[in-house]
Every structure is written in C-alpha cells, then in structure tokens.
mmCIF file of C-alpha atoms and ligand atoms in Angstrom:
data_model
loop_
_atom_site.group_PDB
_atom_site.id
_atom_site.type_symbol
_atom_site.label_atom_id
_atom_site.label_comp_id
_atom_site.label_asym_id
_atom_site.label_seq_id
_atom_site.Cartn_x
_atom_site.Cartn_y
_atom_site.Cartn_z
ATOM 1 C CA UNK I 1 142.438 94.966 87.364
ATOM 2 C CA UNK I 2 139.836 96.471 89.585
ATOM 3 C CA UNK I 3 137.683 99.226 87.722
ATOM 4 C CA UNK I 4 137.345 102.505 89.306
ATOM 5 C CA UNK I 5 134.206 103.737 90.621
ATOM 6 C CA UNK I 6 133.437 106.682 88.208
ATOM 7 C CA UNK I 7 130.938 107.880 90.201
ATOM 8 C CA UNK I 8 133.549 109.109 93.199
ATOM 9 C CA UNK I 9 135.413 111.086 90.922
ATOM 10 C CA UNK I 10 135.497 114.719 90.771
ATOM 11 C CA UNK I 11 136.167 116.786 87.353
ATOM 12 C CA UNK I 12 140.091 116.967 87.981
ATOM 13 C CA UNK I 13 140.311 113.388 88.802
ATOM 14 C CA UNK I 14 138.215 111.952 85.743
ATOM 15 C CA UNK I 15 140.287 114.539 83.759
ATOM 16 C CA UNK I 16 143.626 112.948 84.866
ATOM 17 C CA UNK I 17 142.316 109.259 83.916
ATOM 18 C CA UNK I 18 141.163 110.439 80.574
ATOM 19 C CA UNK I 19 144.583 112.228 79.916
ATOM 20 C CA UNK I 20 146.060 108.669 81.029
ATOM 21 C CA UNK I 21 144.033 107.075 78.649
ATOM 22 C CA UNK I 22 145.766 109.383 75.740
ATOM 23 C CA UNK I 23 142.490 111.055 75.444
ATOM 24 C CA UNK I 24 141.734 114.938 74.730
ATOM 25 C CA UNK I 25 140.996 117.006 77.989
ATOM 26 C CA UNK I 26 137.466 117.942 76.830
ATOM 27 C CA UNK I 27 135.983 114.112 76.543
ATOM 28 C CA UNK I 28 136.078 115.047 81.052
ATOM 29 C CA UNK I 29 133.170 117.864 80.300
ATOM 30 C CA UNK I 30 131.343 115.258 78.106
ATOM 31 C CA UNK I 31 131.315 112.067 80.694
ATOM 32 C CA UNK I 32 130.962 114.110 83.790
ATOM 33 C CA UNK I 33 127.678 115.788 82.161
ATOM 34 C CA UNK I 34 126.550 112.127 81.258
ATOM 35 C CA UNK I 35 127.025 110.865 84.249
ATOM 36 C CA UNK I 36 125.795 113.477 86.611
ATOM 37 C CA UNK I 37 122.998 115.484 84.310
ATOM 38 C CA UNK I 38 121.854 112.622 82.595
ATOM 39 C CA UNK I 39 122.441 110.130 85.033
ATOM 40 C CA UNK I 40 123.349 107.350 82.912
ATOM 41 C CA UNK I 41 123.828 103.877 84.261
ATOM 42 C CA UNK I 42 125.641 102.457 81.175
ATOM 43 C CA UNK I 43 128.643 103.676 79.209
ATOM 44 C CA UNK I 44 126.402 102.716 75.648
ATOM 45 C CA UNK I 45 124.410 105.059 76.605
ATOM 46 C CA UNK I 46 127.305 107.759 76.232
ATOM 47 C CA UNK I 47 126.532 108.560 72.160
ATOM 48 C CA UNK I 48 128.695 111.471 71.676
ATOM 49 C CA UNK I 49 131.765 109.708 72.526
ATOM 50 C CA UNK I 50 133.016 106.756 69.811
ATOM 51 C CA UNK I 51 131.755 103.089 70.298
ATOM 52 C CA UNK I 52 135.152 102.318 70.528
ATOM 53 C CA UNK I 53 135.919 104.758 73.129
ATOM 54 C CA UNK I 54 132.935 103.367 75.350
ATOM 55 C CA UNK I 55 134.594 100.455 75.337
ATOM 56 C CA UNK I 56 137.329 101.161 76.919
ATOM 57 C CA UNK I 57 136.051 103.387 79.282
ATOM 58 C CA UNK I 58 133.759 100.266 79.899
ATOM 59 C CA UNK I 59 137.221 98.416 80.891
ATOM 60 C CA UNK I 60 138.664 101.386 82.820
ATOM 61 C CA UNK I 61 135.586 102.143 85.241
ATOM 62 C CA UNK I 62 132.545 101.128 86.479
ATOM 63 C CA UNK I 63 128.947 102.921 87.018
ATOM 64 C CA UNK I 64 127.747 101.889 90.498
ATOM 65 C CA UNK I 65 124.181 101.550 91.208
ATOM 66 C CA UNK I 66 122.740 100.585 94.766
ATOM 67 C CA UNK I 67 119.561 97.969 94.371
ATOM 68 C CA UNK I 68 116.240 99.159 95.779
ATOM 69 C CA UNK I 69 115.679 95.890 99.046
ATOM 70 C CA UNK I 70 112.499 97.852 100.202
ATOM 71 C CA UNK I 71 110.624 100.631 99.418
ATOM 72 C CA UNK I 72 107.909 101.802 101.828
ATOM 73 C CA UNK I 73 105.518 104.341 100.733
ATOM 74 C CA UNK I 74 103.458 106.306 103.065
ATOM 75 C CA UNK I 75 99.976 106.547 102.755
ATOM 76 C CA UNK I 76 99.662 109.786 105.028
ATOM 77 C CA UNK I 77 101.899 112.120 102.731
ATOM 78 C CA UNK I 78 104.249 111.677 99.666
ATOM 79 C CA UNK I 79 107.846 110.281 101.808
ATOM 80 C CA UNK I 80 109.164 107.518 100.796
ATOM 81 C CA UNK I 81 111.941 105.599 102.665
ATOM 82 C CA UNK I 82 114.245 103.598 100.787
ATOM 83 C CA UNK I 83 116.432 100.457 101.920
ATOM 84 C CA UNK I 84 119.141 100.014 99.403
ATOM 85 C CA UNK I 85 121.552 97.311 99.229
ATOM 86 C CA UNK I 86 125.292 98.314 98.410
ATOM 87 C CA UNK I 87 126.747 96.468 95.865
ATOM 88 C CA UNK I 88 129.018 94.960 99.096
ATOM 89 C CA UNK I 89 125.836 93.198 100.855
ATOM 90 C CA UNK I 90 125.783 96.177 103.071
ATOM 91 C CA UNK I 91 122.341 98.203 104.078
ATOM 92 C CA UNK I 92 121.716 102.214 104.281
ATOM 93 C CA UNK I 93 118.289 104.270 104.410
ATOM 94 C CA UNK I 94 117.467 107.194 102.507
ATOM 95 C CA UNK I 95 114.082 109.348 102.881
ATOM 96 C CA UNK I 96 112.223 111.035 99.906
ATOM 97 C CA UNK I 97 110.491 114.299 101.386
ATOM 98 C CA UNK I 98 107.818 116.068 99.553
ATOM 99 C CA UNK I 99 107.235 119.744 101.311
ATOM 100 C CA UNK I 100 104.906 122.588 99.189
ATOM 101 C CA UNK I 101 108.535 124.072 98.511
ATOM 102 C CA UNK I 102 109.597 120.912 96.815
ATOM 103 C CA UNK I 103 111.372 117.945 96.989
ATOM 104 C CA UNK I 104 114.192 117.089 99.945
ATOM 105 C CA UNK I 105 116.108 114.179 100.687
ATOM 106 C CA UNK I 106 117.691 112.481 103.731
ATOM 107 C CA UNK I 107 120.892 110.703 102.715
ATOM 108 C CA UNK I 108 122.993 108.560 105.016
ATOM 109 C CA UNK I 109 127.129 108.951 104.998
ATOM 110 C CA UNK I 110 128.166 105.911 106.730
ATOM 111 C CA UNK I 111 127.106 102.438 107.172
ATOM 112 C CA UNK I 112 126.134 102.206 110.807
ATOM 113 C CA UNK I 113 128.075 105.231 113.368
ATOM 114 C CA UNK I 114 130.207 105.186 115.833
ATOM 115 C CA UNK I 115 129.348 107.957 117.720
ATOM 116 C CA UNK I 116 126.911 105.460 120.243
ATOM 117 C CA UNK I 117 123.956 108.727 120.955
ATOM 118 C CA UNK I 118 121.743 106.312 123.133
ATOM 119 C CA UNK I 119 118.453 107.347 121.761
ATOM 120 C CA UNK I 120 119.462 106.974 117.851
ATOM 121 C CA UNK I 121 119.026 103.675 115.864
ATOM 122 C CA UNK I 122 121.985 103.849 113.936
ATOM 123 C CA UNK I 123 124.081 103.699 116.502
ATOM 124 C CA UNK I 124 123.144 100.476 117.829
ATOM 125 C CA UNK I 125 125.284 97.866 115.863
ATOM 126 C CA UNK I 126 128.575 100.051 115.720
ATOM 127 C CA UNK I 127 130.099 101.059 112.775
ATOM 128 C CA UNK I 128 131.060 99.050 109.591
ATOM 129 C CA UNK I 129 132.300 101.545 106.893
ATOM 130 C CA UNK I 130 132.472 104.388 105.325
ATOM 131 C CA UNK I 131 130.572 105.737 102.296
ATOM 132 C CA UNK I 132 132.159 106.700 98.762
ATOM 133 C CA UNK I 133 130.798 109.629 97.219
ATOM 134 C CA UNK I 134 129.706 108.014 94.231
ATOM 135 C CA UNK I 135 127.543 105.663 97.081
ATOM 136 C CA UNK I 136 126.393 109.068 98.658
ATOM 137 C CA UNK I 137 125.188 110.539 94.949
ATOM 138 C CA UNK I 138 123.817 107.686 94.174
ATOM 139 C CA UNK I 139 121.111 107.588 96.754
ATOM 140 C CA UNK I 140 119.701 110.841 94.856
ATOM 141 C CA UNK I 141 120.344 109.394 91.485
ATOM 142 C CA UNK I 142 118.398 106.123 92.091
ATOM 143 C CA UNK I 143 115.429 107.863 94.141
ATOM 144 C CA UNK I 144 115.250 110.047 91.279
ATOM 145 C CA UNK I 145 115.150 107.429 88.754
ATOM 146 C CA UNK I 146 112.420 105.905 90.624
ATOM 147 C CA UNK I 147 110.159 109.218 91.232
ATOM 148 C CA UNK I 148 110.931 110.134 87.771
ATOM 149 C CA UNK I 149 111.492 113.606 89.257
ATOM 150 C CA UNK I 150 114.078 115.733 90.393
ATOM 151 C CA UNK I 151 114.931 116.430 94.444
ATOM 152 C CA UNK I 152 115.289 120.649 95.046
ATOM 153 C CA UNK I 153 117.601 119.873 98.464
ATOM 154 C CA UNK I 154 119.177 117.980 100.607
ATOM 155 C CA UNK I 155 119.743 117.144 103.918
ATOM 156 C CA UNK I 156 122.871 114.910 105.503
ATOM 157 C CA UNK I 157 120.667 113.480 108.249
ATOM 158 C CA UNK I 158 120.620 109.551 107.549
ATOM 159 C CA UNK I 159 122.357 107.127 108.584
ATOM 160 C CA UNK I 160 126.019 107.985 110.432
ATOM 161 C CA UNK I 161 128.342 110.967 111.095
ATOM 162 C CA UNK I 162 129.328 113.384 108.125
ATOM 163 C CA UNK I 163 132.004 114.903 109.689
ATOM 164 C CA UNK I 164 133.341 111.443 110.779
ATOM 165 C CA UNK I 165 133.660 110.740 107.011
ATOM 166 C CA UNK I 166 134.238 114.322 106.475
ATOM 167 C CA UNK I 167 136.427 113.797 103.179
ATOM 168 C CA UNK I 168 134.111 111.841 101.095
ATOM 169 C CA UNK I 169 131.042 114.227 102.184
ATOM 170 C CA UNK I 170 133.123 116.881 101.266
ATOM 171 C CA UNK I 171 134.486 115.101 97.674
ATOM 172 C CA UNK I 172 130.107 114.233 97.455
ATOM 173 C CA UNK I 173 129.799 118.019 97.815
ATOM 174 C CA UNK I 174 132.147 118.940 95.118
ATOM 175 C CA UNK I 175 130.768 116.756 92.593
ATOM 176 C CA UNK I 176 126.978 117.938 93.342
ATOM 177 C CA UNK I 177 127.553 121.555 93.026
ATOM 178 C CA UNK I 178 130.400 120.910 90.345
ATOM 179 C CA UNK I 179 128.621 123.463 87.349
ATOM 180 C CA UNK I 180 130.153 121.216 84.501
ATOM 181 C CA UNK I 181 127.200 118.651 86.296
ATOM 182 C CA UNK I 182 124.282 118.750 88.096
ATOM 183 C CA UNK I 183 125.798 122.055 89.482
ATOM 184 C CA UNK I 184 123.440 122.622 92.988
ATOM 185 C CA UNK I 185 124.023 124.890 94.473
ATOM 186 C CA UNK I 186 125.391 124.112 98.559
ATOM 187 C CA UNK I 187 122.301 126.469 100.074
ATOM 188 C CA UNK I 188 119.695 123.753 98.968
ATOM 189 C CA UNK I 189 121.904 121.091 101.345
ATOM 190 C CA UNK I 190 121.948 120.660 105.581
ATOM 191 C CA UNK I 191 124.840 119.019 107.190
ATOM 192 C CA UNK I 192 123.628 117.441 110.331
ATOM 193 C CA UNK I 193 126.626 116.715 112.805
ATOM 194 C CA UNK I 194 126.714 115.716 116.815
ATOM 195 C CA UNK I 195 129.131 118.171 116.902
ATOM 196 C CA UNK I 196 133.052 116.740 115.913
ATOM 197 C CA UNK I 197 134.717 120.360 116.769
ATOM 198 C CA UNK I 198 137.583 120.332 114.328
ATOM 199 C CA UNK I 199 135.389 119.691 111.411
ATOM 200 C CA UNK I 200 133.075 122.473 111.967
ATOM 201 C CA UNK I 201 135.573 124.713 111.606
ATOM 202 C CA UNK I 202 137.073 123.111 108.388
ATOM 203 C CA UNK I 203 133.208 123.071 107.106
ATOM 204 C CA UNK I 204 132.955 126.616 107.147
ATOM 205 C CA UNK I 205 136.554 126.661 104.728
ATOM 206 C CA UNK I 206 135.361 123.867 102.430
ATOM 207 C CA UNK I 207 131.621 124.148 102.006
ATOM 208 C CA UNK I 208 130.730 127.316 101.343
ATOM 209 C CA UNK I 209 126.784 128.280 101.518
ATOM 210 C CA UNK I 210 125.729 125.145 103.266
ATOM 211 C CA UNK I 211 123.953 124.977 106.177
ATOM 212 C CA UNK I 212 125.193 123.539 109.410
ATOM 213 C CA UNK I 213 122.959 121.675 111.845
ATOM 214 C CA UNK I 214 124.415 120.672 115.236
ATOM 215 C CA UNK I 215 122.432 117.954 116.884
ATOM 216 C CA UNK I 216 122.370 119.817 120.872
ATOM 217 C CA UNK I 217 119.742 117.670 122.893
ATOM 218 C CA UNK I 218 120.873 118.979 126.105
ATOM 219 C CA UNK I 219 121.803 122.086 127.508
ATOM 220 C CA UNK I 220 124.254 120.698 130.206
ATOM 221 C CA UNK I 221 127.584 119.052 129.869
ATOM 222 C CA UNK I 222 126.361 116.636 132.658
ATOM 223 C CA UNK I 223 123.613 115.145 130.719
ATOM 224 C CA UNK I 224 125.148 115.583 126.909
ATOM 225 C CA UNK I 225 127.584 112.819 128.411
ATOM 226 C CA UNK I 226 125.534 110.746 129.215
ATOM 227 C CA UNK I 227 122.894 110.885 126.191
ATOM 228 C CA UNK I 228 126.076 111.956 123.605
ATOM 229 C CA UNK I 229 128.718 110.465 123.960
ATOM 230 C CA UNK I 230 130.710 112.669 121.783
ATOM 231 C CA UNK I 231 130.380 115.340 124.626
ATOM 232 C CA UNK I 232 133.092 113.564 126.430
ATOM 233 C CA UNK I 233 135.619 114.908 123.306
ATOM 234 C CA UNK I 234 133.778 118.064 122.408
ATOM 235 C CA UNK I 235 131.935 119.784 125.044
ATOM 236 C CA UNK I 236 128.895 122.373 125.105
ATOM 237 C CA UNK I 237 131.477 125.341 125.320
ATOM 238 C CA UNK I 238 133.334 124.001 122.682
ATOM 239 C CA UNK I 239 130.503 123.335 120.339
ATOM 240 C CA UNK I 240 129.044 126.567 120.695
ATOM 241 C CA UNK I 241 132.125 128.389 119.973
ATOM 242 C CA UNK I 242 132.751 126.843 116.560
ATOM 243 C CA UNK I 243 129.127 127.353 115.654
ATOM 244 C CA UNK I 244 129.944 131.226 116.702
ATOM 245 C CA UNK I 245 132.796 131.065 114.389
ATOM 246 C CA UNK I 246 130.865 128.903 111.578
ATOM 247 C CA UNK I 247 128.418 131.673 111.371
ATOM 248 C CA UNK I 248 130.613 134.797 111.350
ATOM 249 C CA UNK I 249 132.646 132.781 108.791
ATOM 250 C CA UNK I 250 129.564 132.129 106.285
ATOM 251 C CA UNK I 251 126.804 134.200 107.016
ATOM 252 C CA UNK I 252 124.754 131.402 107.732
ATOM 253 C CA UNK I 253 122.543 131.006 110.969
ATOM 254 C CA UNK I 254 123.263 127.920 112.642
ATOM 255 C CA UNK I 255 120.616 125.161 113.409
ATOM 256 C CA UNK I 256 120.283 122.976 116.781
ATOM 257 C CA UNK I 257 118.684 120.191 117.015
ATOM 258 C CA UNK I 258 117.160 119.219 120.268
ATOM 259 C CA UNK I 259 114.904 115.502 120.701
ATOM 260 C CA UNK I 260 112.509 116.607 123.910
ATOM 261 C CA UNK I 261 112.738 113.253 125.279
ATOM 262 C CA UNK I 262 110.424 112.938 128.980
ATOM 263 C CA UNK I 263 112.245 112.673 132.404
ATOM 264 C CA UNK I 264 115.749 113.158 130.063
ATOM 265 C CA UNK I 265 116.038 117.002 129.134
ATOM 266 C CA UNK I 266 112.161 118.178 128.958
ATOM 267 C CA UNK I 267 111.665 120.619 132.360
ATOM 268 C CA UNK I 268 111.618 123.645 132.598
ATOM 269 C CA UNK I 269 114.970 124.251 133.674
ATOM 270 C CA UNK I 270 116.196 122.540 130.790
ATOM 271 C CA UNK I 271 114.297 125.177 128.812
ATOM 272 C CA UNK I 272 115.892 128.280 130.931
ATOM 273 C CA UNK I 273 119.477 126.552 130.810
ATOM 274 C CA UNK I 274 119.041 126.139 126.567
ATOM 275 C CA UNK I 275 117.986 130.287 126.267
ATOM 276 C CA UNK I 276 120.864 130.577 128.891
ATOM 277 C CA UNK I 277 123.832 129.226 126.469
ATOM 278 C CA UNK I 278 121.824 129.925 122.985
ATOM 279 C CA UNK I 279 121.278 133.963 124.225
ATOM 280 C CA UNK I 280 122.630 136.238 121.819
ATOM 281 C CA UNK I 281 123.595 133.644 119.099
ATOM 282 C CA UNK I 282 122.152 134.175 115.520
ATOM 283 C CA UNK I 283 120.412 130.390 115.675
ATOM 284 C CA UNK I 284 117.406 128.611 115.527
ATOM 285 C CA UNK I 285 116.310 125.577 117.060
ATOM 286 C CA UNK I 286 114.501 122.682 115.747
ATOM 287 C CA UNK I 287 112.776 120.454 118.100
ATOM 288 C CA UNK I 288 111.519 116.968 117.536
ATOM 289 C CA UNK I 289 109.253 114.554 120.104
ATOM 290 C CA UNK I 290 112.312 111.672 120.406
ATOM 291 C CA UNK I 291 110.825 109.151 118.245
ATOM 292 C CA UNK I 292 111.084 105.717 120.299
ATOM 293 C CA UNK I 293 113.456 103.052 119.013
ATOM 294 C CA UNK I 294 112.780 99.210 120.538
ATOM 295 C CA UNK I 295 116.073 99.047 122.490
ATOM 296 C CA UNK I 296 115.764 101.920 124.692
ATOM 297 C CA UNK I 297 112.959 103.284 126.826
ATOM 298 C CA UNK I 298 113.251 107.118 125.918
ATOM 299 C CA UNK I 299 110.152 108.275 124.438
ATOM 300 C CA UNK I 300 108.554 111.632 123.782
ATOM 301 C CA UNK I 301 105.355 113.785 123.865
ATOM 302 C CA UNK I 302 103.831 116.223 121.867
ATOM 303 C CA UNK I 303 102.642 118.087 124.179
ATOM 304 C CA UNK I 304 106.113 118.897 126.206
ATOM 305 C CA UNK I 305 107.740 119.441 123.244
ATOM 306 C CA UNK I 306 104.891 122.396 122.495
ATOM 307 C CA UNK I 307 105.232 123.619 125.731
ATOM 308 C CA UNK I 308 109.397 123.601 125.272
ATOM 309 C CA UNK I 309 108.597 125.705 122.372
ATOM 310 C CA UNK I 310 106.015 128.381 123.629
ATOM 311 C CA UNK I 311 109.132 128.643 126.737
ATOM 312 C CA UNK I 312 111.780 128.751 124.437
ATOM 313 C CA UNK I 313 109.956 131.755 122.456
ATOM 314 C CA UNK I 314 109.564 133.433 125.594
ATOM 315 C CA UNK I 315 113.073 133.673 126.078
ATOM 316 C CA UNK I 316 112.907 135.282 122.133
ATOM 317 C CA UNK I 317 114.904 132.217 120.614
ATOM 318 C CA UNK I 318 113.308 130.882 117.195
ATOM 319 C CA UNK I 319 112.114 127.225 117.316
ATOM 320 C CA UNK I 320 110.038 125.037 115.537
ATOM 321 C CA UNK I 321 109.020 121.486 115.870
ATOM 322 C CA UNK I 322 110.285 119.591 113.494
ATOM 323 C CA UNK I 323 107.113 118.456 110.867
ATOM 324 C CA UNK I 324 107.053 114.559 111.271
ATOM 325 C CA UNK I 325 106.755 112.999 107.548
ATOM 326 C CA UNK I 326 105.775 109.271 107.216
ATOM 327 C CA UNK I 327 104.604 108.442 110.752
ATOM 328 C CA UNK I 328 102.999 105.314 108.982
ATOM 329 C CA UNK I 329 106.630 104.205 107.817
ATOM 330 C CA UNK I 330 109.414 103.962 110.148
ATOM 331 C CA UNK I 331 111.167 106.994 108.846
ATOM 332 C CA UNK I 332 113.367 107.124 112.041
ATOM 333 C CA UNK I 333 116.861 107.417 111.510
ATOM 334 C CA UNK I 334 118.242 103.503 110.768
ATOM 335 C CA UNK I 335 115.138 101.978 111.932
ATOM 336 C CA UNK I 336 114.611 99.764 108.436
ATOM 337 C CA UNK I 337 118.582 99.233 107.927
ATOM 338 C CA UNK I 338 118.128 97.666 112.053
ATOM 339 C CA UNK I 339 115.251 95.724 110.706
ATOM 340 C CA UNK I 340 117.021 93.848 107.829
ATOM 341 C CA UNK I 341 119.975 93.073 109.542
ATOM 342 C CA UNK I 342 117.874 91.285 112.503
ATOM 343 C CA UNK I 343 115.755 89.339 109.524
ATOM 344 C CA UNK I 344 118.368 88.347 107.709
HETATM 345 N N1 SAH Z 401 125.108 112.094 112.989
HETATM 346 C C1 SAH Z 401 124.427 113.269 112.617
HETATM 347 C C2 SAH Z 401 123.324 113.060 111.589
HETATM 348 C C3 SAH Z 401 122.443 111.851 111.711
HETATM 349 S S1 SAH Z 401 121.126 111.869 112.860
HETATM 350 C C4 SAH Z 401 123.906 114.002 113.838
HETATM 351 O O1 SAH Z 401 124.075 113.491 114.937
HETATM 352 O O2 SAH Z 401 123.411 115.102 113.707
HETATM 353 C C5 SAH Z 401 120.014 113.129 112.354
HETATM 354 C C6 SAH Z 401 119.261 113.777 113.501
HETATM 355 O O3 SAH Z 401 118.301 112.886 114.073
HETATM 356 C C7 SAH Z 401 120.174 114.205 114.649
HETATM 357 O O4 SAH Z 401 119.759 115.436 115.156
HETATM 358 C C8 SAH Z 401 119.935 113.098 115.653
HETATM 359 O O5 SAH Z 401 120.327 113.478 116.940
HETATM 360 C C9 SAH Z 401 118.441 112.870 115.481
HETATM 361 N N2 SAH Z 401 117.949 111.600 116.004
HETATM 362 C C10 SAH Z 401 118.536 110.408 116.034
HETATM 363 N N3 SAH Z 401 117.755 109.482 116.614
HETATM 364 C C11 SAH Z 401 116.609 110.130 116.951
HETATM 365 C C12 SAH Z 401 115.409 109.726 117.591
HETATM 366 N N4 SAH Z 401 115.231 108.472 118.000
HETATM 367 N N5 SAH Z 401 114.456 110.665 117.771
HETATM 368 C C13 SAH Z 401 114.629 111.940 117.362
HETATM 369 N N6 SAH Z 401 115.734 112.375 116.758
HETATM 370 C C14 SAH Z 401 116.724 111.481 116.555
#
C-alpha cells in the first residue's frame, strides 16, 4: 500500500485518518504540531504519542523531505538559492532572502510552467507537474533546517503559476496559517500570478489577508500578447478589473509587476499608457531591470528602469525598483533548475 504524504494534509484530513485508525480525535492536535512547529522528519521523534502508535503511523504515512542538489551562497548579501531534488528525480528553486525586516522566501508551485512568458526561464522546457503542498512547505521547512532560523514571509514567486495549481497553493495556505501549527499569518505571504482571471477572484474568497501580485509588463494588449501569452485568455481590461474587485474585496492594495526590458515596453509612451490604465487604482508598482536569460535576447538597464520610475511618479503612481539580491548567484527565476537539467 502506498503511504500518504502527511505533509499535504490539512487538520480535518489528518483528523479523519486518525479516526480511521480507531484513534482519539485529539492525537490530530499532537502530530500536526509535530510536524509543522517542530518540524520533525521522523515519526520516533513524535515522544508524546506511544512507541507503538509511531509505528503504525510509520506504516500509514510518510514524512517527505526534498534533498538539497546545490546550494549557492552569495557573497554580496545573505540569499541563498537552493536546488532541491524531489523525491521523483524532479528539480525546483527556492531563494532565501535576508532584508533588515527579516527573513523572506521565494518558493516555486510547479515544476516547470506552462504559461510560455518569453522573457522567464521557467517557462522554457514546458511544464511537467504540479506541486503537493507538503512539496510546497517543505521548501521552508528544509531551508529552515539548514539556516537554523526561522523565515518571517513569504513570497509565491519561484518557479511556475500559483493560480494554475491554485488548489494545492491554496491547501499549502491552509496548513501554514492553520493556528493548531505554525499558524502565519497570510499578510507575511505574496502571491505572484500572470494574471489567470477566474482565480483572482476566487483568491480574494479563499485567502484572506494575502497579498496579490499581478505580473503586468506591458501596458498594451498588443504587446502583452506577444511577451504573455496568457493575454490571449485574459486581457489588460480583464486583469485590471479583478484586481479592482480583489482590492475592494480585501482591503489590500494590489501589486504590478513590470520587467523594463529595452526596445520591448521601456519608452516613454509605455510610461504614459501604464499611468493611463493604473490612474485611480489603489496599487503600486514594482519594477525590475529584465534580468537576461541565455535563450532570448531581452535585456535590461538600470538606468531606463530609473527613469520609468521618476515618469511613473510624475504621473503620482507609487513604484519602486525591485532590490536585486544575489546578483553573484543566478537568483533568476528557474535559471539553476535550467542548468541541471542541461548537465544532466
Ligand atoms: N507565474 C507567476 C510567478 C512566477 S514569476 C507570475 O507570472 O507572476 C515571478 C516574477 O518574476 C513575475 O513577475 C515574472 O514575470 C518575473 N520574471 C520572470 N522572468 C523574469 C526575468 N527574466 N526578469 C525579470 N523578471 C522576471
């Protein structure tokens, strides 16, 4: 019989296994806090339950773990950037952040994506599966284990589409802010999408505090095709809307993201047309030089994407440029994962 990945489980599913296994109700309280306060890795390690009750637990489920293939730190700041292997062969990227206001991390939610945004990494080999939610919590467990400190947020910026795997990121969500566990609270985590319409406005229902980040790039329909695929089911109009909804829903002021990327969606006009569709919304924009991947010839400056900003303020529309952590390390977005497949 295959054994069932604890780790996925939220409260009310672990509790409906353990009433299965003829067990009282409370024994849920005492794994779950195990295995998501203490982050234990072995049932042994479980003392308050019986020996003999570890044991069959032991036969019941397993406790995941992902192995650590690469580890690069940088030597400019404190990010690391993880490779781990899944424990199907498969490859994902995760990215420790150290800011003055604590620790962040960057957690992928698919292997590979299949949304194909030309000037992003993971894109480039297609998509091969889905994460579980024990595989996304895990990337925080085993950075933690190795840091021997505890992250303060997180961001859902790594590797593939949440909202393309939108019920496991939303069953990862429920065990991370679960109080009977860690219990974090959803305002410390981002949720970076390319904008899948329907799932924004589910989102605002079934995550409540988080913030929503809506990669943008361009401000015209014309060139969003052609750089985002994704604009060819969801367009601008359409994106904007459910960000206007997403914040009158929550309360919470939408992000965009937007890579300056030179000769693509840099002028000036680009600039006016952004403050033309972003004027009056309760947003801010983040804006990031593109950061060159080796299969594609976009690449980005500096200094446009300071003087996007300065012309963006002008227009009275908050932006800031995105701090770049690990420059030394190949912290873009599925960069390493790219790199491992290629060298076997
Ligand atoms: N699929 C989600 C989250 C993953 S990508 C999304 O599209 O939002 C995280 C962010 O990095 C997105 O804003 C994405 O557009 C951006 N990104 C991807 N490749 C990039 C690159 N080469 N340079 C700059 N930003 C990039």
């Amino acid at each position: 019989m295959e054994l069932i990945d604890i780790l996925s489980l939220s409260y009310n599913e672990l509790m409906e296994e353990i009433i299965l296994m003829g067990e009282p109700k409370f024994r849920t309280k005492q794994i779950f806090a195990w295995l998501h306060e203490k982050k234990v890795t072995s049932f042994s390690e479980m003392t308050t339950l019986s020996l003999q009750f570890r044991e069959r637990l032991e036969k019941k489920f397993c406790i995941n773990r992902l192995k650590i293939v690469k580890r690069l730190a940088s030597s400019i700041d404190n990010t690391v950037k993880y490779l781990y292997q899944l424990s199907d062969g498969n490859y994902i990227e995760t990215v420790w952040m150290e800011y003055h206001h604590g620790v962040s991390v960057c957690l992928s939610t698919q292997v590979g994506c299949r949304m194909g945004c030309k000037f992003c990494a993971s894109t480039i080999a297609g998509f091969v599966r889905n994460l579980t939610p024990g595989e996304i919590l895990l990337q925080i467990y085993e950075a933690e284990r190795d840091m021997g400190k505890s992250i303060d947020s997180i961001v859902l910026m790594g590797i593939g589409e949440p909202l393309d795997n939108y019920d496991n990121v939303i069953a990862f969500l429920k065990i991370l802010s679960d109080q009977r566990g860690r219990g974090m609270s959803l305002r410390h985590v981002t949720l970076s999408t390319c904008g899948i319409v329907p799932k924004i406005y589910e989102l605002a229902n079934d995550a409540r505090g988080i913030t929503l980040s809506i990669s943008l790039h361009s401000p015209t329909d014309d060139k969003r095709n052609e750089i985002m695929p994704v604009n060819r089911s969801y367009n601008i109009s359409q994106v904007l809307e459910a960000a206007k909804v997403f914040f009158k829903e929550t309360g919470r002021r939408v992000t965009f993201e937007y890579a300056v990327i030179e000769d693509i969606n840099s002028a000036e006009k680009d600039v006016d047309a952004l403050a033309g569709i972003l004027c009056g919304m309760q947003c801010h924009v983040n804006l990031i030089p593109v950061n060159p991947i080796a299969e594609r010839s976009f690449h980005g400056k500096r200094s446009t994407t300071v003087r996007f900003k300065e012309l963006l303020e002008k227009y009275g529309i908050n932006a800031t440029i995105r701090r770049t952590l690990g420059s030394d390390i190949e912290a873009a977005c599925g960069q390493l994962r790219r790199n491992a497949i290629e060298n076997g």
